Short mmCIF file of C-alpha atoms and ligand atoms in Angstrom, two decimals:
data_model
loop_
_atom_site.label_atom_id
_atom_site.label_comp_id
_atom_site.label_asym_id
_atom_site.label_seq_id
_atom_site.Cartn_x
_atom_site.Cartn_y
_atom_site.Cartn_z
CA UNK A 1 60.32 34.89 -29.07
CA UNK A 2 57.86 32.82 -28.37
CA UNK A 3 57.04 28.73 -29.36
CA UNK A 4 54.89 29.81 -32.43
CA UNK A 5 56.80 32.39 -33.50
CA UNK A 6 59.79 30.82 -33.19
CA UNK A 7 57.94 27.46 -35.15
CA UNK A 8 57.51 29.75 -38.21
CA UNK A 9 60.27 31.71 -37.93
CA UNK A 10 63.82 30.42 -36.60
CA UNK A 11 65.49 29.03 -40.12
CA UNK A 12 63.23 29.70 -42.57
CA UNK A 13 64.42 33.16 -43.34
CA UNK A 14 63.08 34.45 -46.58
CA UNK A 15 65.22 33.24 -49.18
CA UNK A 16 67.64 35.61 -49.75
CA UNK A 17 68.14 34.95 -53.50
CA UNK A 18 64.41 34.60 -54.41
CA UNK A 19 62.37 36.28 -51.29
CA UNK A 20 60.61 33.15 -51.38
CA UNK A 21 58.69 32.63 -48.10
CA UNK A 22 59.68 29.24 -47.72
CA UNK A 23 62.62 27.82 -47.12
CA UNK A 24 62.78 25.64 -51.22
CA UNK A 25 64.19 22.45 -50.86
CA UNK A 26 67.47 22.25 -52.39
CA UNK A 27 67.38 18.62 -54.52
CA UNK A 28 71.30 19.16 -55.47
CA UNK A 29 73.49 16.78 -54.31
CA UNK A 30 77.15 18.97 -54.92
CA UNK A 31 77.53 22.37 -54.86
CA UNK A 32 79.90 24.45 -57.08
CA UNK A 33 83.34 26.42 -55.70
CA UNK A 34 84.33 29.15 -57.24
CA UNK A 35 88.22 27.93 -57.41
CA UNK A 36 89.55 24.96 -54.82
CA UNK A 37 88.74 25.95 -50.86
CA UNK A 38 85.91 28.67 -51.52
CA UNK A 39 82.41 27.72 -51.55
CA UNK A 40 78.87 29.11 -49.59
CA UNK A 41 79.29 26.26 -46.34
CA UNK A 42 77.65 23.79 -48.87
CA UNK A 43 80.25 20.61 -49.94
CA UNK A 44 78.20 17.22 -50.27
CA UNK A 45 74.20 17.72 -49.04
CA UNK A 46 75.21 13.91 -47.34
CA UNK A 47 77.25 16.64 -45.41
CA UNK A 48 75.30 19.22 -45.88
CA UNK A 49 71.80 20.80 -47.35
CA UNK A 50 70.34 24.02 -46.87
CA UNK A 51 66.44 22.11 -46.74
CA UNK A 52 68.45 19.69 -44.24
CA UNK A 53 70.26 22.66 -42.13
CA UNK A 54 66.69 24.70 -42.06
CA UNK A 55 64.86 22.42 -40.39
CA UNK A 56 68.15 21.08 -37.80
CA UNK A 57 68.33 25.26 -36.68
CA UNK A 58 64.67 25.00 -36.38
CA UNK A 59 64.42 21.90 -34.44
CA UNK A 60 67.16 22.88 -31.93
CA UNK A 61 66.02 26.56 -30.74
CA UNK A 62 62.43 24.73 -30.06
CA UNK A 63 63.50 21.77 -27.73
CA UNK A 64 66.04 24.57 -26.22
CA UNK A 65 69.28 23.61 -27.25
CA UNK A 66 71.86 24.68 -29.57
CA UNK A 67 72.03 22.29 -32.07
CA UNK A 68 70.22 20.02 -34.41
CA UNK A 69 70.55 17.37 -36.58
CA UNK A 70 68.02 15.52 -38.86
CA UNK A 71 67.29 11.84 -39.59
CA UNK A 72 66.00 9.85 -42.33
CA UNK A 73 64.42 7.98 -39.31
CA UNK A 74 63.42 8.26 -35.44
CA UNK A 75 65.49 4.88 -35.87
CA UNK A 76 68.68 6.44 -37.92
CA UNK A 77 68.40 9.55 -35.02
CA UNK A 78 68.31 7.00 -32.03
CA UNK A 79 71.29 4.66 -33.36
CA UNK A 80 73.02 7.87 -33.67
CA UNK A 81 72.83 8.40 -30.65
CA UNK A 82 74.05 5.35 -29.59
CA UNK A 83 76.83 5.50 -31.40
CA UNK A 84 78.64 7.67 -28.62
CA UNK A 85 78.90 4.77 -27.09
CA UNK A 86 82.82 2.14 -27.00
CA UNK A 87 82.52 -1.69 -26.78
CA UNK A 88 81.87 -2.39 -23.63
CA UNK A 89 79.88 0.63 -22.22
CA UNK A 90 76.52 -0.41 -20.42
CA UNK A 91 73.20 1.07 -21.27
CA UNK A 92 70.59 2.03 -19.35
CA UNK A 93 66.98 1.80 -20.63
CA UNK A 94 64.18 2.07 -19.53
CA UNK A 95 62.12 -1.88 -19.40
CA UNK A 96 58.56 0.06 -22.06
CA UNK A 97 60.96 0.46 -24.42
CA UNK A 98 59.73 1.88 -28.47
CA UNK A 99 59.97 -2.12 -29.85
CA UNK A 100 62.31 -0.73 -33.24
CA UNK A 101 65.12 0.80 -30.21
CA UNK A 102 64.46 -2.75 -28.21
CA UNK A 103 65.29 -4.58 -31.43
CA UNK A 104 68.19 -2.69 -31.86
CA UNK A 105 69.67 -2.25 -28.57
CA UNK A 106 68.79 -6.58 -28.22
CA UNK A 107 69.98 -7.75 -32.03
CA UNK A 108 72.13 -4.65 -33.40
CA UNK A 109 74.09 -3.41 -30.20
CA UNK A 110 74.67 -6.39 -28.58
CA UNK A 111 76.47 -8.04 -31.38
CA UNK A 112 78.87 -4.61 -30.96
CA UNK A 113 79.99 -4.98 -27.26
CA UNK A 114 77.80 -3.22 -26.07
CA UNK A 115 75.12 -4.31 -22.78
CA UNK A 116 71.85 -3.30 -22.03
CA UNK A 117 69.02 -3.55 -18.92
CA UNK A 118 66.38 -1.85 -18.29
CA UNK A 119 64.99 -0.23 -15.36
CA UNK A 120 61.25 0.46 -13.94
CA UNK A 121 61.66 4.77 -15.07
CA UNK A 122 58.70 5.34 -12.69
CA UNK A 123 61.23 4.84 -10.12
CA UNK A 124 65.10 6.87 -9.18
CA UNK A 125 65.52 4.26 -7.27
CA UNK A 126 65.01 0.88 -9.35
CA UNK A 127 67.51 2.95 -12.27
CA UNK A 128 70.30 3.47 -8.87
CA UNK A 129 69.77 0.12 -8.02
CA UNK A 130 70.94 -0.96 -12.86
CA UNK A 131 73.42 1.55 -13.30
CA UNK A 132 76.99 -0.43 -13.73
CA UNK A 133 80.50 1.49 -13.36
CA UNK A 134 80.58 0.89 -17.20
CA UNK A 135 77.30 2.60 -17.88
CA UNK A 136 77.53 5.16 -19.84
CA UNK A 137 74.09 6.83 -21.51
CA UNK A 138 70.89 6.28 -19.69
CA UNK A 139 67.82 5.96 -22.32
CA UNK A 140 64.78 6.57 -22.23
CA UNK A 141 61.07 7.65 -23.18
CA UNK A 142 58.00 9.36 -21.11
CA UNK A 143 55.77 8.93 -21.47
CA UNK A 144 55.78 5.49 -22.01
CA UNK A 145 54.24 4.08 -24.83
CA UNK A 146 51.27 2.70 -24.82
CA UNK A 147 50.45 2.41 -21.25
CA UNK A 148 51.71 6.25 -20.46
CA UNK A 149 54.10 5.76 -17.14
CA UNK A 150 56.08 9.11 -16.99
CA UNK A 151 59.73 9.08 -15.67
CA UNK A 152 60.72 11.78 -14.05
CA UNK A 153 63.97 13.25 -16.45
CA UNK A 154 65.18 16.36 -13.25
CA UNK A 155 64.93 13.69 -11.10
CA UNK A 156 67.16 10.89 -13.94
CA UNK A 157 69.89 13.71 -14.83
CA UNK A 158 70.63 15.01 -11.67
CA UNK A 159 71.09 11.15 -10.40
CA UNK A 160 73.46 10.32 -13.59
CA UNK A 161 74.97 13.10 -13.24
CA UNK A 162 76.54 12.17 -10.30
CA UNK A 163 78.34 9.68 -11.83
CA UNK A 164 79.12 10.44 -16.19
CA UNK A 165 76.61 9.71 -17.03
CA UNK A 166 74.76 10.15 -20.00
CA UNK A 167 70.94 11.06 -19.88
CA UNK A 168 69.01 10.45 -23.27
CA UNK A 169 65.40 11.55 -23.72
CA UNK A 170 63.07 10.02 -26.26
CA UNK A 171 60.56 13.19 -27.06
CA UNK A 172 58.44 11.56 -29.41
CA UNK A 173 54.73 11.01 -27.35
CA UNK A 174 55.01 14.76 -26.20
CA UNK A 175 57.02 17.07 -28.54
CA UNK A 176 58.28 19.93 -27.67
CA UNK A 177 55.19 21.74 -27.37
CA UNK A 178 54.96 19.70 -24.13
CA UNK A 179 57.79 18.77 -22.78
CA UNK A 180 61.62 19.77 -23.17
CA UNK A 181 64.20 17.59 -21.18
CA UNK A 182 67.62 19.50 -22.05
CA UNK A 183 65.89 22.57 -20.23
CA UNK A 184 64.94 19.20 -17.49
CA UNK A 185 68.29 18.29 -17.28
CA UNK A 186 68.30 15.90 -20.36
CA UNK A 187 71.78 16.21 -22.77
CA UNK A 188 70.29 14.01 -25.69
CA UNK A 189 66.33 14.65 -26.78
CA UNK A 190 65.66 12.48 -30.13
CA UNK A 191 62.10 12.23 -32.03
CA UNK A 192 60.89 10.34 -34.46
CA UNK A 193 59.74 13.25 -36.83
CA UNK A 194 57.72 11.56 -38.44
CA UNK A 195 55.25 11.18 -35.19
CA UNK A 196 53.64 15.51 -34.22
CA UNK A 197 56.65 17.14 -35.63
CA UNK A 198 56.04 16.10 -39.76
CA UNK A 199 52.45 15.85 -38.25
CA UNK A 200 49.98 14.87 -41.22
CA UNK A 201 51.43 11.52 -41.72
CA UNK A 202 52.85 11.47 -44.22
CA UNK A 203 57.16 11.13 -43.74
CA UNK A 204 59.94 8.64 -41.88
CA UNK A 205 63.11 11.70 -40.36
CA UNK A 206 64.31 11.60 -37.17
CA UNK A 207 66.32 14.35 -35.60
CA UNK A 208 68.50 14.53 -32.88
CA UNK A 209 69.01 18.16 -30.34
CA UNK A 210 71.84 18.87 -28.14
CA UNK A 211 73.78 21.82 -26.33
CA UNK A 212 77.32 20.57 -25.13
CA UNK A 213 79.44 20.91 -27.82
CA UNK A 214 81.54 17.88 -27.80
CA UNK A 215 78.43 15.85 -28.14
CA UNK A 216 77.24 17.87 -30.97
CA UNK A 217 80.70 17.39 -32.82
CA UNK A 218 80.72 13.37 -32.81
CA UNK A 219 76.65 13.14 -33.47
CA UNK A 220 77.55 15.83 -36.75
CA UNK A 221 80.40 13.40 -37.69
CA UNK A 222 78.50 10.80 -37.11
CA UNK A 223 75.98 12.21 -39.23
CA UNK A 224 77.96 11.95 -42.23
CA UNK A 225 80.39 8.91 -41.18
CA UNK A 226 77.20 7.39 -41.43
CA UNK A 227 75.05 8.67 -44.39
CA UNK A 228 71.38 8.18 -42.10
CA UNK A 229 69.91 11.56 -43.61
CA UNK A 230 66.23 12.60 -44.63
CA UNK A 231 66.00 13.88 -47.92
CA UNK A 232 65.06 17.55 -48.99
CA UNK A 233 61.56 16.74 -49.32
CA UNK A 234 60.95 15.22 -46.12
CA UNK A 235 62.90 17.79 -44.23
CA UNK A 236 60.59 20.16 -45.95
CA UNK A 237 57.10 17.94 -44.56
CA UNK A 238 59.02 18.20 -41.23
CA UNK A 239 58.98 22.52 -41.81
CA UNK A 240 55.71 22.25 -43.12
CA UNK A 241 54.25 20.70 -40.04
CA UNK A 242 56.37 22.17 -37.16
CA UNK A 243 54.20 25.39 -37.99
CA UNK A 244 51.15 23.91 -36.65
CA UNK A 245 53.25 22.32 -33.83
CA UNK A 246 51.54 24.26 -31.64
CA UNK A 247 48.34 24.55 -33.10
CA UNK A 248 47.96 21.20 -33.29
CA UNK A 249 49.08 20.18 -30.21
CA UNK A 250 47.09 22.43 -28.05
CA UNK A 251 44.08 20.30 -29.93
CA UNK A 252 44.95 16.85 -29.36
CA UNK A 253 45.61 17.32 -25.65
CA UNK A 254 42.26 18.87 -25.91
CA UNK A 255 40.26 15.85 -28.22
CA UNK A 256 43.10 13.35 -25.34
CA UNK A 257 40.81 15.02 -22.33
CA UNK A 258 38.29 14.74 -23.88
CA UNK A 259 38.41 11.56 -25.26
CA UNK A 260 40.06 10.24 -21.81
CA UNK A 261 36.95 11.36 -19.62
CA UNK A 262 34.45 9.80 -21.74
CA UNK A 263 36.55 5.87 -21.49
CA UNK A 264 37.06 6.29 -18.14
CA UNK A 265 33.41 7.35 -17.31
CA UNK A 266 31.93 4.37 -20.08
CA UNK A 267 30.25 1.57 -18.27
CA UNK A 268 32.35 -0.94 -20.56
CA UNK A 269 35.82 0.44 -20.49
CA UNK A 270 37.78 -1.21 -17.15
CA UNK A 271 40.94 1.53 -16.92
CA UNK A 272 41.84 4.67 -18.92
CA UNK A 273 45.70 5.98 -18.98
CA UNK A 274 46.11 9.52 -19.63
CA UNK A 275 48.55 11.76 -18.23
CA UNK A 276 45.79 14.44 -18.01
CA UNK A 277 43.42 12.19 -16.02
CA UNK A 278 43.41 13.07 -11.97
CA UNK A 279 43.62 8.99 -11.62
CA UNK A 280 46.33 8.30 -13.62
CA UNK A 281 49.48 7.20 -10.95
CA UNK A 282 51.96 10.02 -11.98
CA UNK A 283 49.30 12.89 -12.86
CA UNK A 284 51.67 15.12 -10.27
CA UNK A 285 54.55 14.83 -11.77
CA UNK A 286 53.14 14.71 -15.44
CA UNK A 287 51.68 18.38 -14.32
CA UNK A 288 54.99 19.13 -13.56
CA UNK A 289 57.29 18.24 -15.86
CA UNK A 290 55.06 18.03 -19.82
CA UNK A 291 52.79 21.54 -19.92
CA UNK A 292 50.04 18.94 -21.67
CA UNK A 293 49.89 15.79 -21.17
CA UNK A 294 49.81 15.28 -26.06
CA UNK A 295 46.47 12.88 -27.89
CA UNK A 296 48.05 9.36 -27.43
CA UNK A 297 45.93 7.35 -24.90
CA UNK A 298 45.68 3.65 -24.35
CA UNK A 299 42.54 1.73 -22.31
CA UNK A 300 41.38 -2.13 -21.49
CA UNK A 301 38.23 -3.62 -23.05
CA UNK A 302 38.53 -6.98 -21.03
CA UNK A 303 40.14 -9.46 -22.70
CA UNK A 304 41.16 -9.22 -26.35
CA UNK A 305 36.87 -10.95 -27.74
CA UNK A 306 35.98 -6.93 -26.91
CA UNK A 307 39.57 -5.49 -28.42
CA UNK A 308 38.85 -6.94 -31.29
CA UNK A 309 35.20 -6.08 -32.07
CA UNK A 310 36.04 -2.64 -31.11
CA UNK A 311 38.54 -2.74 -33.69
CA UNK A 312 36.42 -3.57 -36.17
CA UNK A 313 33.69 -1.64 -35.46
CA UNK A 314 35.79 1.67 -35.47
CA UNK A 315 34.28 3.67 -38.83
CA UNK A 316 36.73 7.50 -38.18
CA UNK A 317 38.96 5.80 -36.43
CA UNK A 318 41.20 4.15 -38.65
CA UNK A 319 43.04 0.97 -37.11
CA UNK A 320 46.81 2.12 -38.06
CA UNK A 321 50.05 1.14 -36.39
CA UNK A 322 52.44 5.17 -36.39
CA UNK A 323 50.55 8.09 -34.07
CA UNK A 324 51.08 12.14 -33.80
CA UNK A 325 49.14 13.04 -37.13
CA UNK A 326 46.11 14.74 -37.48
CA UNK A 327 43.78 11.64 -38.03
CA UNK A 328 42.92 9.37 -35.49
CA UNK A 329 44.41 6.31 -35.16
CA UNK A 330 43.61 2.93 -33.13
CA UNK A 331 45.30 -0.15 -32.35
CA UNK A 332 46.30 -3.05 -30.38
CA UNK A 333 49.36 -3.02 -29.29
CA UNK A 334 49.57 -6.90 -27.30
CA UNK A 335 49.55 -7.83 -31.70
CA UNK A 336 51.12 -4.53 -33.65
CA UNK A 337 53.24 -2.82 -32.28
CA UNK A 338 53.76 -5.19 -28.85
CA UNK A 339 53.75 -8.52 -31.08
CA UNK A 340 57.66 -8.87 -30.87
CA UNK A 341 56.79 -8.66 -26.56
CA UNK A 342 57.15 -12.05 -24.76
CA UNK A 343 53.52 -12.62 -23.37
CA UNK A 344 54.72 -12.65 -20.17
CA UNK A 345 56.61 -9.25 -20.12
CA UNK A 346 53.83 -7.95 -21.83
CA UNK A 347 51.59 -8.65 -18.91
CA UNK A 348 54.13 -7.11 -16.87
CA UNK A 349 54.09 -4.48 -18.62
CA UNK A 350 50.10 -3.59 -18.76
CA UNK A 351 50.45 -4.87 -22.51
CA UNK A 352 47.60 -7.64 -21.87
CA UNK A 353 45.36 -8.70 -25.07
CA UNK A 354 42.84 -6.30 -24.17
CA UNK A 355 44.59 -3.04 -23.48
CA UNK A 356 43.39 -0.30 -27.74
CA UNK A 357 45.74 2.10 -28.07
CA UNK A 358 44.85 5.97 -29.21
CA UNK A 359 46.61 8.43 -31.39
CA UNK A 360 43.96 11.53 -30.88
CA UNK A 361 43.61 12.93 -33.85
CA UNK A 362 42.63 16.98 -34.91
CA UNK A 363 39.56 16.13 -35.72
CA UNK A 364 36.05 16.81 -33.71
CA UNK A 365 36.19 15.45 -31.01
CA UNK A 366 32.42 14.94 -30.79
CA UNK A 367 32.56 12.95 -33.87
CA UNK A 368 35.54 11.06 -32.28
CA UNK A 369 33.48 10.46 -29.40
CA UNK A 370 31.20 8.98 -31.76
CA UNK A 371 32.76 6.52 -33.02
CA UNK A 372 34.32 5.50 -30.33
CA UNK A 373 30.86 5.48 -28.98
CA UNK A 374 29.22 2.90 -31.82
CA UNK A 375 32.13 0.74 -31.83
CA UNK A 376 31.83 0.41 -27.68
CA UNK A 377 28.79 -0.81 -28.38
CA UNK A 378 29.78 -4.15 -30.53
CA UNK A 379 31.72 -6.05 -28.60
CA UNK A 380 30.14 -8.59 -27.11
CA UNK A 381 31.88 -9.18 -23.10
CA UNK A 382 31.81 -6.40 -20.22
CA UNK A 383 35.61 -6.87 -18.15
CA UNK A 384 35.12 -8.13 -15.07
C1 LIG B 1 57.80 6.17 -34.19
C2 LIG B 1 58.75 6.37 -32.93
C3 LIG B 1 60.57 5.87 -33.06
C4 LIG B 1 60.82 4.98 -34.04
O1 LIG B 1 60.84 6.27 -35.69
P1 LIG B 1 61.36 6.47 -37.57
O2 LIG B 1 60.48 7.37 -37.88
O3 LIG B 1 60.15 5.40 -36.80
O4 LIG B 1 62.02 5.32 -37.12
C5 LIG B 1 60.73 6.12 -31.67
N1 LIG B 1 60.73 6.26 -31.65
C6 LIG B 1 59.23 6.38 -30.59
C7 LIG B 1 58.58 6.83 -29.32
C8 LIG B 1 58.58 6.39 -31.87
O5 LIG B 1 57.25 6.35 -31.69
#
């Protein structure tokens, strides 16, 4: 069946007890057993819960994986992936990681005896050079946040598998509708379901999807042993959101491209980072591994004063962190999501003080563009 059919139906058969078409919120901690050792597959809700199981089956199918695991946040999901490692192991990650992931690696897991190096994942050679004999995991994001660099998932997976290294891809920005890391050769797809999968900015969650039964066994063990599981209601919200993932993603992408094209033509905008633009340096690679380009873009206003004026003047676009909801969010990476990255490193990554990021929502695109236009008017200085 097609993606939307799967999104609406897999894991979501009508409730056998009542016929309810929507998976109930099984708000229960425990399950009554008829006699010792006899239960209906559920014993305790940290270990398993029917609402969560429905979501896990659904997300596994959408990512083209055999096993799905839901977590209480994207960070909990990423932490579970690092639970596949042992003291002494080395990880190579993208140099432009989500800030929370970088913080987990550097300020939590380093103290547990794991080591990390960061590569320019646009270049397979750079990844290759960063590998060590004890490298066990390659952790990448593509496109990266907020400058939308692309990593070649297939080439990187090929390189890693020659050395027995596991490849995990944070697929939050694209969602399985536009990019399927497992089909491209990766071993693990990880998500912050907080973003596009939920899609309505009303919950926090994460997911891990894998094919290998041994890896799945370890993730399942960690999910129960560590206990960072989502509440049934949170799972239900993601299940509801996912039903419209395809239609939302198509609109996010259509609006994203229209906004990117408009900004690219705008005299006050220097550069636009959007993988759907032919001017994106990796547009061809993006086209080859993604089936759409999503709603995330960033652009250069030329200075912090310009960015500040623009962000103060928007009316429809909301100044906020996060992304992937139906409403358009606008942010200033250098002082918000990437404030903890040292300035020289930010400059090296292209996260300048004039850079503005947009999570383009699914409002009428004319309204988004009109709002950006009136806000751009307020910018005091033209970029050099
Ligand atoms: C938001 C985000 C995360 C972290 O997810 P939470 O749900 O906030 O814990 C990880 N990776 C990416 C790419 C994200 O955007």
